[in-house]
Short mmCIF file of C-alpha atoms in Angstrom, two decimals:
data_model
loop_
_atom_site.label_atom_id
_atom_site.label_comp_id
_atom_site.label_asym_id
_atom_site.label_seq_id
_atom_site.Cartn_x
_atom_site.Cartn_y
_atom_site.Cartn_z
CA MET F 1 -103.78 -48.47 23.22
CA SER F 2 -107.28 -48.02 22.92
CA SER F 3 -108.87 -51.48 22.39
CA VAL F 4 -109.81 -51.16 18.75
CA LYS F 5 -106.74 -50.17 17.72
CA ALA F 6 -105.29 -52.98 19.65
CA ALA F 7 -106.92 -55.56 17.35
CA PHE F 8 -106.39 -53.23 14.72
CA LEU F 9 -102.62 -54.29 15.47
CA SER F 10 -103.24 -57.45 16.04
CA SER F 11 -104.66 -58.15 12.60
CA PHE F 12 -101.24 -57.20 11.18
CA LYS F 13 -99.40 -59.82 12.81
CA ARG F 14 -98.41 -61.77 9.74
CA THR F 15 -96.35 -60.11 7.97
CA ASP F 16 -94.95 -62.30 5.59
CA SER F 17 -96.73 -61.44 2.49
CA PRO F 18 -97.52 -58.16 0.82
CA ARG F 19 -100.60 -56.43 1.13
CA ARG F 20 -102.47 -53.38 -1.42
CA GLU F 21 -103.58 -52.04 2.25
CA THR F 22 -100.44 -51.78 4.46
CA LEU F 23 -100.02 -51.43 8.33
CA ARG F 24 -98.32 -48.03 7.61
CA ARG F 25 -100.66 -46.89 5.15
CA GLU F 26 -102.91 -47.09 8.02
CA LEU F 27 -101.05 -45.70 11.27
CA ALA F 28 -100.39 -42.77 8.22
CA ARG F 29 -104.44 -42.17 8.24
CA GLU F 30 -104.05 -42.50 12.21
CA ARG F 31 -101.66 -40.38 11.73
CA ALA F 32 -103.43 -37.63 10.07
CA ARG F 33 -106.82 -37.99 11.44
CA GLU F 34 -105.08 -37.51 14.98
CA ASP F 35 -103.79 -34.62 13.23
CA GLY F 36 -99.83 -34.59 14.92
CA PRO F 37 -96.76 -36.22 14.49
CA PRO F 38 -96.06 -40.35 16.44
CA GLN F 39 -95.15 -39.65 20.11
CA ALA F 40 -91.93 -41.94 19.72
CA PRO F 41 -90.66 -42.24 15.82
CA LYS F 42 -89.36 -45.08 15.75
CA LEU F 43 -85.68 -44.54 12.08
CA VAL F 44 -84.81 -47.50 10.15
CA LEU F 45 -81.69 -47.44 8.36
CA ALA F 46 -81.69 -48.86 4.71
CA SER F 47 -77.89 -50.27 5.31
CA ALA F 48 -75.67 -52.68 7.30
CA SER F 49 -72.82 -50.56 7.21
CA PRO F 50 -70.59 -50.32 10.18
CA ARG F 51 -69.50 -46.65 8.65
CA ARG F 52 -72.88 -45.50 8.61
CA LEU F 53 -73.83 -46.69 11.98
CA THR F 54 -70.64 -45.38 13.64
CA LEU F 55 -71.87 -41.56 11.49
CA LEU F 56 -75.05 -41.24 13.11
CA ALA F 57 -73.62 -42.64 16.64
CA GLN F 58 -72.03 -39.74 16.77
CA ALA F 59 -75.06 -37.21 16.27
CA GLY F 60 -76.48 -39.38 18.57
CA ILE F 61 -79.01 -41.08 16.91
CA GLU F 62 -79.81 -45.21 16.63
CA PRO F 63 -82.04 -46.71 14.35
CA ASP F 64 -84.27 -48.84 15.25
CA GLY F 65 -83.87 -51.27 12.07
CA LEU F 66 -81.63 -52.23 10.08
CA ARG F 67 -82.98 -53.19 6.20
CA PRO F 68 -80.01 -53.83 4.09
CA ALA F 69 -81.80 -53.42 0.21
CA SER F 70 -80.24 -55.58 -2.60
CA ILE F 71 -80.93 -53.60 -4.95
CA ASP F 72 -79.21 -53.86 -8.97
CA GLU F 73 -76.24 -51.28 -8.23
CA THR F 74 -75.02 -50.96 -12.29
CA PRO F 75 -75.46 -47.24 -13.42
CA ARG F 76 -77.60 -47.53 -16.77
CA MET F 77 -76.27 -46.57 -19.90
CA ALA F 78 -74.47 -43.09 -19.66
CA GLU F 79 -75.93 -42.15 -16.12
CA MET F 80 -74.05 -39.80 -14.75
CA PRO F 81 -72.83 -40.25 -11.48
CA ARG F 82 -75.30 -37.57 -9.32
CA SER F 83 -78.07 -38.81 -11.16
CA LEU F 84 -76.78 -42.46 -10.09
CA ALA F 85 -75.69 -41.94 -6.98
CA SER F 86 -79.83 -40.16 -6.43
CA ARG F 87 -81.08 -43.25 -8.14
CA LEU F 88 -79.93 -45.53 -6.08
CA ALA F 89 -80.45 -43.98 -3.00
CA ARG F 90 -83.98 -43.64 -3.42
CA ALA F 91 -84.16 -47.32 -4.47
CA LYS F 92 -82.91 -48.32 -1.10
CA ALA F 93 -85.05 -46.57 1.19
CA GLU F 94 -88.12 -47.32 -1.09
CA THR F 95 -87.59 -51.46 -0.77
CA ALA F 96 -86.08 -50.49 2.99
CA ARG F 97 -89.99 -49.09 3.65
CA ASP F 98 -91.40 -51.59 1.79
CA GLN F 99 -90.12 -54.14 3.57
CA ILE F 100 -91.13 -53.10 6.90
CA ALA F 101 -94.46 -51.49 5.78
CA ASN F 102 -96.71 -54.35 7.96
CA ASP F 103 -94.11 -54.70 10.27
CA THR F 104 -96.41 -54.36 13.39
CA ASP F 105 -92.71 -53.31 15.35
CA ILE F 106 -91.88 -50.25 12.85
CA ALA F 107 -93.95 -50.10 10.38
CA GLY F 108 -94.41 -46.19 11.03
CA ALA F 109 -90.98 -45.83 11.34
CA TYR F 110 -88.82 -42.98 9.57
CA VAL F 111 -86.06 -44.70 6.78
CA LEU F 112 -83.40 -43.18 5.50
CA ALA F 113 -80.81 -44.30 3.42
CA ALA F 114 -77.48 -43.55 0.86
CA ASP F 115 -75.92 -44.97 -1.57
CA THR F 116 -71.71 -43.65 -2.65
CA VAL F 117 -70.31 -42.48 -5.77
CA VAL F 118 -66.88 -41.52 -6.53
CA SER F 119 -66.22 -40.48 -9.86
CA VAL F 120 -63.51 -38.55 -12.20
CA GLY F 121 -65.25 -36.51 -14.60
CA ARG F 122 -67.86 -39.10 -15.78
CA ARG F 123 -66.79 -42.60 -15.42
CA ILE F 124 -67.63 -43.89 -11.92
CA PHE F 125 -65.70 -46.13 -10.14
CA GLY F 126 -68.01 -48.51 -7.94
CA LYS F 127 -66.31 -51.29 -4.98
CA PRO F 128 -64.00 -52.84 -6.81
CA GLU F 129 -64.61 -57.07 -7.29
CA HIS F 130 -61.01 -58.22 -8.02
CA ILE F 131 -57.47 -57.25 -6.72
CA GLU F 132 -57.17 -55.91 -10.45
CA GLU F 133 -60.44 -53.49 -10.45
CA ALA F 134 -58.50 -52.09 -6.86
CA VAL F 135 -55.29 -51.28 -8.44
CA ALA F 136 -56.47 -49.92 -11.16
CA THR F 137 -58.89 -47.13 -9.76
CA LEU F 138 -55.67 -46.45 -7.31
CA GLU F 139 -53.64 -45.85 -10.20
CA ARG F 140 -56.17 -43.35 -11.98
CA LEU F 141 -56.83 -41.74 -9.01
CA SER F 142 -53.60 -41.17 -7.94
CA GLY F 143 -52.45 -37.95 -7.88
CA ARG F 144 -55.81 -35.76 -8.94
CA SER F 145 -58.52 -35.11 -7.94
CA HIS F 146 -62.34 -36.88 -7.37
CA ARG F 147 -64.77 -36.80 -6.68
CA VAL F 148 -67.30 -38.18 -3.87
CA LEU F 149 -71.37 -37.79 -4.30
CA THR F 150 -73.53 -39.06 -1.76
CA GLY F 151 -77.30 -39.25 -2.75
CA ILE F 152 -79.81 -39.16 0.51
CA CYS F 153 -83.43 -40.33 1.12
CA LEU F 154 -85.35 -39.97 3.77
CA ILE F 155 -89.14 -41.38 3.71
CA THR F 156 -91.35 -40.11 6.03
CA PRO F 157 -93.64 -42.48 7.81
CA ASP F 158 -96.46 -40.93 6.08
CA ASP F 159 -94.32 -41.77 2.58
CA ARG F 160 -92.66 -38.18 1.99
CA VAL F 161 -89.85 -38.89 0.25
CA ARG F 162 -86.71 -36.11 0.74
CA THR F 163 -83.36 -36.45 -0.85
CA LYS F 164 -79.94 -34.91 -1.69
CA ILE F 165 -76.88 -34.82 -3.02
CA VAL F 166 -74.43 -34.08 -1.19
CA ASP F 167 -70.81 -33.50 -3.28
CA THR F 168 -67.23 -33.32 -1.93
CA ARG F 169 -63.78 -33.14 -4.21
CA VAL F 170 -60.93 -35.09 -2.52
CA ARG F 171 -57.26 -35.18 -4.36
CA PHE F 172 -55.21 -37.72 -3.71
CA LYS F 173 -51.06 -37.70 -3.90
CA HIS F 174 -49.24 -39.40 -6.17
CA LEU F 175 -49.37 -42.49 -4.68
CA SER F 176 -45.70 -45.44 -5.39
CA LYS F 177 -46.46 -48.63 -6.85
CA PRO F 178 -44.99 -49.77 -2.93
CA GLU F 179 -47.83 -47.69 -1.24
CA ILE F 180 -50.71 -49.25 -4.04
CA GLU F 181 -49.09 -52.29 -3.75
CA ALA F 182 -49.55 -52.33 0.22
CA TYR F 183 -52.24 -50.72 0.17
CA ILE F 184 -54.54 -53.48 -1.45
CA ALA F 185 -52.39 -56.84 0.30
CA SER F 186 -54.15 -54.65 3.84
CA ARG F 187 -57.72 -55.79 1.93
CA GLU F 188 -59.31 -52.41 3.22
CA TRP F 189 -60.29 -51.65 -0.08
CA ARG F 190 -63.01 -53.94 -0.14
CA GLY F 191 -66.79 -53.00 -0.30
CA LYS F 192 -65.47 -49.66 -0.34
CA ALA F 193 -66.61 -47.00 -2.94
CA GLY F 194 -63.62 -45.85 -4.93
CA GLY F 195 -61.10 -48.62 -3.93
CA TYR F 196 -60.67 -46.55 -0.44
CA ALA F 197 -61.88 -46.08 2.90
CA ILE F 198 -60.84 -41.84 4.12
CA GLN F 199 -61.38 -43.36 7.75
CA GLY F 200 -59.04 -45.93 7.33
CA LEU F 201 -55.04 -46.13 6.18
CA ALA F 202 -55.85 -44.03 3.06
CA GLY F 203 -56.14 -40.97 4.89
CA CYS F 204 -52.93 -40.39 4.42
CA PHE F 205 -53.06 -40.44 0.21
CA VAL F 206 -54.79 -37.34 0.85
CA ARG F 207 -53.95 -33.93 0.30
CA THR F 208 -56.31 -31.73 0.49
CA ILE F 209 -60.49 -31.78 0.84
CA THR F 210 -62.95 -29.23 -0.14
CA GLY F 211 -66.45 -30.36 1.53
CA SER F 212 -68.08 -32.38 3.64
CA TYR F 213 -65.64 -34.70 5.67
CA THR F 214 -68.11 -37.64 6.80
CA ASN F 215 -69.75 -37.36 2.84
CA VAL F 216 -66.63 -38.77 2.50
CA VAL F 217 -66.50 -42.06 4.59
CA GLY F 218 -70.30 -42.15 3.84
CA LEU F 219 -72.82 -40.52 5.06
CA PRO F 220 -72.68 -36.44 5.05
CA LEU F 221 -74.33 -35.92 9.33
CA THR F 222 -75.33 -32.60 8.67
CA GLU F 223 -77.41 -32.54 5.40
CA VAL F 224 -78.76 -36.13 6.97
CA VAL F 225 -79.12 -34.34 11.07
CA SER F 226 -81.36 -31.15 9.14
CA LEU F 227 -83.08 -33.56 6.61
CA LEU F 228 -84.61 -35.60 9.91
CA ILE F 229 -85.02 -32.40 11.86
CA GLY F 230 -86.64 -30.57 9.44
CA GLU F 231 -88.99 -33.07 9.36
CA GLY F 232 -89.47 -33.40 12.77
CA PHE F 233 -87.51 -36.73 13.85
CA PRO F 234 -86.30 -35.11 17.21
CA VAL F 235 -82.16 -35.85 17.12
CA HIS F 236 -81.93 -33.45 20.36
CA PHE F 237 -84.07 -36.07 22.65
CA ASN F 238 -80.60 -37.86 22.55
CA TRP F 239 -78.36 -34.80 23.30
CA LEU F 240 -81.03 -33.35 26.30
CA ARG F 241 -80.46 -36.61 28.14
CA ALA F 242 -77.23 -37.36 27.59
CA ALA F 243 -77.07 -34.03 29.05
CA GLU F 244 -79.58 -34.40 32.02
CA ILE F 245 -77.91 -38.01 32.97
CA ASP F 246 -74.38 -36.28 32.74
CA ALA F 247 -75.59 -33.41 35.54
CA GLU F 248 -76.39 -37.15 38.06
#
């Protein structure tokens, strides 16, 4: 690292107060002058969800930082499910980007965020906050199809924003009262959009899925990997490295 660059970076050691001119913007300008992407790009996930971390690991991706974004997820008046998923994913990504803007370790990172919404028609089913709400949600989903919509948002190191919505249709079998009661007792529904986790006990509720299974889990891998590769993030680097280690 040049002495000029080192001096510049040291001036941003304090990250406790906002600045109009952020380290992230300076790094983006520096990359533009060098006419190329960073040698070792980093990735920040705007979530601490174990499910999303597991799915990324499945694709050989390990985030360099986690910045869960605490935002108001309340739908706006007459807001449609697709619009809500897209808006929340972008809001989470932008919040996480602002959190790291002066962080000397990850200021120039890609930022990835996602938000999953379950709906039947225009009606949105969020994360139930209490048992009665969870029971009512499962009763509504019982024996019918619902949609799982995940908005994904990727912000590149030079602050270009890429968004996508992934839509999966899921059909539940008819759920008996004892099944709903037993599932509620398992506590698996807590913190889950639609009040269930398809990768857990609720997998036995599902008759059919049309679309992406990983989308229902919480992060549509095909679309996420495509977005990252399309914006120059080296997803396949770890795959090649794993092959080299195997060969040894």
